[in-house]
CSV table of C-alpha atoms in Angstrom, one decimal:
chain,number,residue,atom,x,y,z
A,71,UNK,CA,-52.2,21.1,-12.1
A,72,UNK,CA,-49.7,18.8,-12.6
A,73,UNK,CA,-50.1,18.5,-16.4
A,74,UNK,CA,-50.6,22.4,-16.6
A,75,UNK,CA,-46.8,22.7,-15.1
A,76,UNK,CA,-45.4,20.1,-17.8
A,77,UNK,CA,-47.3,22.0,-20.4
A,78,UNK,CA,-45.7,25.4,-19.5
A,79,UNK,CA,-42.4,23.8,-19.3
A,80,UNK,CA,-42.9,21.7,-22.6
A,81,UNK,CA,-39.9,23.1,-24.8
A,82,UNK,CA,-39.0,26.1,-22.1
A,83,UNK,CA,-37.6,24.8,-19.5
A,84,UNK,CA,-34.5,22.3,-19.3
A,85,UNK,CA,-34.3,22.5,-23.3
A,86,UNK,CA,-33.0,19.3,-24.4
A,87,UNK,CA,-33.6,17.1,-21.4
A,88,UNK,CA,-37.5,17.8,-20.7
A,89,UNK,CA,-40.1,17.1,-23.4
A,90,UNK,CA,-44.0,16.4,-22.9
A,91,UNK,CA,-46.0,17.3,-25.9
A,92,UNK,CA,-49.0,15.3,-24.7
A,93,UNK,CA,-49.4,17.9,-21.9
A,94,UNK,CA,-50.9,20.6,-23.6
A,95,UNK,CA,-53.1,18.0,-26.0
A,96,UNK,CA,-54.7,16.5,-22.3
A,97,UNK,CA,-55.9,19.9,-21.1
A,98,UNK,CA,-59.2,21.5,-22.0
A,99,UNK,CA,-59.2,24.9,-23.7
A,100,UNK,CA,-60.1,26.9,-20.3
A,101,UNK,CA,-57.3,25.2,-18.9
A,102,UNK,CA,-55.0,26.1,-21.7
A,103,UNK,CA,-55.2,29.9,-20.8
A,104,UNK,CA,-52.8,30.1,-17.8
A,105,UNK,CA,-50.5,27.8,-19.5
A,106,UNK,CA,-50.1,30.1,-23.0
A,107,UNK,CA,-49.7,33.2,-19.9
A,108,UNK,CA,-47.0,31.3,-18.6
A,109,UNK,CA,-45.3,30.1,-21.3
A,110,UNK,CA,-45.5,33.7,-23.4
A,111,UNK,CA,-44.6,35.2,-20.0
A,112,UNK,CA,-47.6,37.8,-20.0
A,113,UNK,CA,-48.2,38.2,-16.3
A,114,UNK,CA,-52.0,39.5,-15.7
A,115,UNK,CA,-52.8,42.7,-14.3
A,116,UNK,CA,-55.8,41.6,-12.6
A,117,UNK,CA,-55.4,39.3,-9.4
A,118,UNK,CA,-57.7,36.1,-10.4
A,119,UNK,CA,-55.7,35.5,-13.6
A,120,UNK,CA,-52.8,36.2,-11.6
A,121,UNK,CA,-53.0,33.6,-9.3
A,122,UNK,CA,-53.5,31.2,-11.7
A,123,UNK,CA,-50.1,32.5,-13.5
A,124,UNK,CA,-48.2,31.9,-10.8
A,125,UNK,CA,-49.3,28.6,-9.5
A,126,UNK,CA,-48.9,27.3,-13.0
A,127,UNK,CA,-45.5,28.7,-13.3
A,128,UNK,CA,-44.7,27.4,-9.8
A,129,UNK,CA,-46.3,23.7,-11.0
A,130,UNK,CA,-44.0,24.1,-13.5
A,131,UNK,CA,-40.9,24.6,-11.9
A,132,UNK,CA,-41.8,21.6,-9.8
A,133,UNK,CA,-42.9,19.4,-12.7
A,134,UNK,CA,-39.6,19.8,-14.8
A,135,UNK,CA,-37.0,18.2,-12.9
A,136,UNK,CA,-39.4,15.5,-11.1
A,137,UNK,CA,-40.4,14.5,-14.4
A,138,UNK,CA,-36.6,14.5,-15.8
A,139,UNK,CA,-35.8,12.4,-12.3
A,140,UNK,CA,-38.1,9.9,-13.4
A,141,UNK,CA,-37.8,9.5,-17.3
A,142,UNK,CA,-34.2,9.1,-16.6
A,143,UNK,CA,-34.8,5.8,-13.8
A,144,UNK,CA,-37.3,4.2,-16.4
A,145,UNK,CA,-35.0,4.6,-19.5
A,146,UNK,CA,-31.9,3.2,-17.2
A,147,UNK,CA,-33.9,0.1,-16.5
A,148,UNK,CA,-35.6,-1.0,-19.6
A,149,UNK,CA,-38.5,-3.1,-18.4
A,150,UNK,CA,-41.3,-5.4,-20.4
A,151,UNK,CA,-44.4,-4.0,-17.8
A,152,UNK,CA,-44.5,-0.2,-16.1
A,153,UNK,CA,-47.0,0.5,-13.6
A,154,UNK,CA,-48.1,3.9,-13.5
A,155,UNK,CA,-49.9,4.2,-9.8
A,156,UNK,CA,-51.7,7.0,-9.3
A,157,UNK,CA,-51.4,8.3,-12.9
A,158,UNK,CA,-53.5,11.0,-13.4
A,159,UNK,CA,-52.6,13.0,-16.7
A,160,UNK,CA,-49.5,11.2,-17.1
A,161,UNK,CA,-48.2,11.3,-20.9
A,162,UNK,CA,-45.3,8.7,-20.8
A,163,UNK,CA,-47.3,5.9,-22.1
A,164,UNK,CA,-47.5,8.0,-25.6
A,165,UNK,CA,-44.6,10.3,-25.5
A,166,UNK,CA,-41.0,7.8,-24.1
A,167,UNK,CA,-40.2,5.9,-27.1
A,168,UNK,CA,-38.6,3.5,-24.5
A,169,UNK,CA,-41.7,2.6,-23.8
A,170,UNK,CA,-43.2,1.7,-27.4
A,171,UNK,CA,-42.5,-1.9,-26.8
A,172,UNK,CA,-43.6,-2.7,-23.0
A,173,UNK,CA,-47.3,-3.0,-21.4
A,174,UNK,CA,-48.0,0.0,-19.7
A,175,UNK,CA,-50.8,0.2,-16.7
A,176,UNK,CA,-52.3,2.8,-15.6
A,177,UNK,CA,-53.3,2.9,-11.9
A,178,UNK,CA,-55.9,5.3,-10.5
A,179,UNK,CA,-59.3,5.9,-9.5
A,180,UNK,CA,-62.5,5.1,-12.2
A,181,UNK,CA,-63.9,8.6,-12.6
A,182,UNK,CA,-60.0,10.0,-12.9
A,183,UNK,CA,-59.8,7.3,-15.6
A,184,UNK,CA,-62.5,8.3,-17.5
A,185,UNK,CA,-61.9,11.8,-17.3
A,186,UNK,CA,-58.3,10.8,-18.9
A,187,UNK,CA,-59.7,8.5,-21.8
A,188,UNK,CA,-62.1,11.3,-22.5
A,189,UNK,CA,-58.9,13.9,-22.6
A,190,UNK,CA,-56.7,11.3,-24.6
A,191,UNK,CA,-59.2,10.6,-27.5
A,192,UNK,CA,-56.8,12.7,-29.6
A,193,UNK,CA,-53.4,11.2,-28.6
A,194,UNK,CA,-52.1,8.9,-31.4
A,195,UNK,CA,-50.7,5.8,-30.6
A,196,UNK,CA,-52.3,2.5,-28.1
A,197,UNK,CA,-52.2,4.1,-24.9
A,198,UNK,CA,-52.3,2.3,-21.5
A,199,UNK,CA,-54.4,0.1,-20.1
A,200,UNK,CA,-56.4,1.3,-17.6
A,201,UNK,CA,-56.9,-0.5,-13.9
A,202,UNK,CA,-59.1,0.8,-11.8
A,203,UNK,CA,-58.4,1.0,-7.9
A,204,UNK,CA,-59.1,2.7,-4.8
A,205,UNK,CA,-55.9,2.5,-3.1
A,206,UNK,CA,-57.6,2.5,0.4
A,207,UNK,CA,-60.0,-0.4,-0.5
A,208,UNK,CA,-59.1,-2.6,-3.5
A,209,UNK,CA,-56.5,-5.2,-3.4
A,210,UNK,CA,-54.0,-4.1,-5.9
A,211,UNK,CA,-52.4,-7.4,-6.6
A,212,UNK,CA,-55.8,-9.1,-7.6
A,213,UNK,CA,-57.0,-6.0,-9.4
A,214,UNK,CA,-53.6,-6.1,-11.8
A,215,UNK,CA,-53.6,-9.7,-12.2
A,216,UNK,CA,-57.0,-9.5,-13.5
A,217,UNK,CA,-56.2,-6.8,-15.8
A,218,UNK,CA,-53.1,-9.2,-17.4
A,219,UNK,CA,-49.8,-7.5,-15.5
A,220,UNK,CA,-47.5,-10.8,-14.8
A,221,UNK,CA,-45.7,-11.0,-11.8
A,222,UNK,CA,-43.3,-13.1,-13.3
A,223,UNK,CA,-41.4,-10.6,-15.3
A,224,UNK,CA,-39.7,-7.3,-14.0
A,225,UNK,CA,-41.7,-4.5,-13.7
A,226,UNK,CA,-41.1,-0.9,-13.4
A,227,UNK,CA,-43.2,1.1,-10.7
A,228,UNK,CA,-43.8,4.6,-11.1
A,229,UNK,CA,-45.5,6.6,-8.1
A,230,UNK,CA,-45.6,10.0,-8.7
A,231,UNK,CA,-47.1,12.4,-6.4
A,232,UNK,CA,-49.1,10.6,-5.1
A,233,UNK,CA,-48.1,9.2,-1.8
A,234,UNK,CA,-48.8,12.1,0.2
A,235,UNK,CA,-52.4,11.9,-0.6
A,236,UNK,CA,-52.0,8.3,1.4
A,237,UNK,CA,-52.0,7.6,5.0
A,238,UNK,CA,-48.8,5.7,5.8
A,239,UNK,CA,-51.2,1.9,6.0
A,240,UNK,CA,-52.2,2.6,2.5
A,241,UNK,CA,-48.8,3.7,1.6
A,242,UNK,CA,-46.7,0.6,3.0
A,243,UNK,CA,-49.4,-1.7,1.5
A,244,UNK,CA,-49.0,-0.6,-1.9
A,245,UNK,CA,-45.3,-1.0,-1.6
A,246,UNK,CA,-46.5,-4.2,-0.4
A,247,UNK,CA,-48.2,-5.2,-3.6
A,248,UNK,CA,-45.7,-4.1,-5.7
A,249,UNK,CA,-43.2,-6.4,-4.1
A,250,UNK,CA,-45.3,-9.4,-4.5
A,251,UNK,CA,-45.7,-8.6,-8.0
A,252,UNK,CA,-42.0,-7.7,-9.2
A,253,UNK,CA,-39.8,-10.6,-10.6
A,254,UNK,CA,-36.3,-10.1,-10.0
A,255,UNK,CA,-34.9,-6.8,-12.1
A,256,UNK,CA,-37.8,-4.9,-11.3
A,257,UNK,CA,-37.8,-0.9,-9.9
A,258,UNK,CA,-39.9,1.2,-8.0
A,259,UNK,CA,-39.5,5.1,-8.6
A,260,UNK,CA,-41.0,7.0,-6.1
A,261,UNK,CA,-41.8,10.8,-5.3
A,262,UNK,CA,-42.7,11.5,-1.7
A,263,UNK,CA,-42.6,14.7,0.6
A,264,UNK,CA,-40.5,14.7,3.3
A,265,UNK,CA,-41.6,16.2,6.7
A,266,UNK,CA,-41.1,20.2,7.8
A,267,UNK,CA,-42.8,23.2,9.4
A,268,UNK,CA,-42.7,25.2,6.5
A,269,UNK,CA,-44.5,22.6,4.4
A,270,UNK,CA,-48.2,23.6,6.3
A,271,UNK,CA,-47.5,27.5,5.9
A,272,UNK,CA,-47.4,26.4,2.6
A,273,UNK,CA,-50.6,25.1,1.9
A,274,UNK,CA,-52.2,27.7,3.8
A,275,UNK,CA,-50.7,30.3,1.7
A,276,UNK,CA,-51.8,28.7,-1.8
A,277,UNK,CA,-55.5,27.8,-0.2
A,278,UNK,CA,-55.7,31.9,1.2
A,279,UNK,CA,-54.3,32.6,-2.5
A,280,UNK,CA,-57.1,31.0,-4.1
A,281,UNK,CA,-60.1,31.8,-1.5
A,282,UNK,CA,-59.1,35.5,-2.9
A,283,UNK,CA,-60.3,34.9,-6.0
A,284,UNK,CA,-63.4,33.8,-5.2
A,285,UNK,CA,-62.5,30.2,-5.9
A,286,UNK,CA,-62.4,26.8,-3.6
A,287,UNK,CA,-58.9,25.5,-3.6
A,288,UNK,CA,-58.1,23.0,-6.1
A,289,UNK,CA,-56.8,20.9,-3.2
A,290,UNK,CA,-59.7,21.3,-0.6
A,291,UNK,CA,-60.8,17.5,-1.8
A,292,UNK,CA,-56.9,16.2,-1.7
A,293,UNK,CA,-55.3,17.0,1.8
A,294,UNK,CA,-52.1,15.4,2.4
A,295,UNK,CA,-52.6,12.7,4.9
A,296,UNK,CA,-48.9,11.4,5.1
A,297,UNK,CA,-45.0,12.6,5.3
A,298,UNK,CA,-41.9,10.3,5.2
A,299,UNK,CA,-38.6,11.0,6.1
A,300,UNK,CA,-35.8,9.6,3.7
A,301,UNK,CA,-35.0,7.2,6.4
A,302,UNK,CA,-38.3,5.6,7.0
A,303,UNK,CA,-38.9,5.5,3.1
A,304,UNK,CA,-35.8,3.3,3.2
A,305,UNK,CA,-36.8,1.1,6.0
A,306,UNK,CA,-40.0,0.5,4.7
A,307,UNK,CA,-38.5,0.1,1.1
A,308,UNK,CA,-36.4,-2.6,2.7
A,309,UNK,CA,-38.6,-4.6,4.6
A,310,UNK,CA,-39.9,-5.4,1.1
A,311,UNK,CA,-37.0,-6.6,-0.7
A,312,UNK,CA,-35.9,-3.4,-2.5
A,313,UNK,CA,-32.5,-1.7,-2.5
A,314,UNK,CA,-32.5,2.0,-2.8
A,315,UNK,CA,-29.9,2.9,-5.4
A,316,UNK,CA,-31.4,6.7,-5.9
A,317,UNK,CA,-32.3,9.1,-3.2
A,318,UNK,CA,-32.2,12.8,-4.2
A,319,UNK,CA,-34.4,15.9,-3.9
A,320,UNK,CA,-35.9,17.8,-6.2
A,321,UNK,CA,-33.9,21.0,-5.4
A,322,UNK,CA,-30.9,19.2,-6.4
A,323,UNK,CA,-32.3,18.1,-10.0
A,324,UNK,CA,-33.4,21.8,-10.9
A,325,UNK,CA,-29.7,23.0,-10.1
A,326,UNK,CA,-28.2,20.3,-11.9
A,327,UNK,CA,-30.7,21.1,-14.9
A,328,UNK,CA,-30.1,24.7,-14.0
A,329,UNK,CA,-33.9,24.9,-14.5
A,330,UNK,CA,-35.9,28.1,-12.0
A,331,UNK,CA,-36.2,27.6,-8.3
A,332,UNK,CA,-38.3,30.7,-7.2
A,333,UNK,CA,-39.7,28.1,-4.8
A,334,UNK,CA,-36.7,26.2,-3.2
A,335,UNK,CA,-39.0,24.6,-0.1
A,336,UNK,CA,-40.9,23.3,-1.5
A,337,UNK,CA,-38.6,21.6,-4.2
A,338,UNK,CA,-36.6,20.3,-1.0
A,339,UNK,CA,-39.3,18.9,0.5
A,340,UNK,CA,-39.7,16.8,-2.3
A,341,UNK,CA,-38.1,13.8,-2.6
A,342,UNK,CA,-37.5,10.9,-5.0
A,343,UNK,CA,-36.0,7.5,-4.8
A,344,UNK,CA,-35.4,4.7,-7.1
A,345,UNK,CA,-35.7,1.2,-5.5
A,346,UNK,CA,-34.3,-2.0,-7.2
A,347,UNK,CA,-36.0,-5.7,-6.4
A,348,UNK,CA,-33.7,-8.4,-5.9
């Protein structure tokens, strides 16, 4: 769905600031149907298609400011290495010219990476190095070293969208691993969810809408396991040598970009921090 949101927003939302030509290419034919309807503004009459339409439209409103903010942070401090944690269908290794000379490592579960490889087969360019990891069990430092990631050069770490699906100990362990692999000048970009009473309600509504179409929720196998206040995340990063240089919510990013925000609470609860390693 993240990829669908980026595909829906490509060239239409925040024109000149957001672009992701890889997103549509990474989708399968059936996954493009709702995307094309959103791009055309063709609101379906049938309930099932309408639910898909609204979910993709809402996702696009979230993905555009999130992607722009992270891309800006990546461009601001170029690094010879980039590690994308929980990469999913991220297209940065192909679409960002600033990464052309960098070694890009995508970290994710083996099944997710195999699916990504199949989808990315037609994309031009070398793409990333795939590093299979289970964040709850594997030693990230050892696995990255075995994949050729060097701890003696500056690295940009991207943690987009994955934090809520990890427990607090797992989040802390991943930050510690990033710090252990970070030479001076490294940067950590982390997206996380702030705690809010409305968040649980929103999740229940989304699941109910999906159930009303006779299908299982796309989040049924991915429950949220942790939320963080800005202060808690800042303290965690500081304990591992990272100094926060930027802290903002996506609603503020969307306002600056003048992008749609039909779900302001969702945007406001999603935060982005940029922290640099001493």
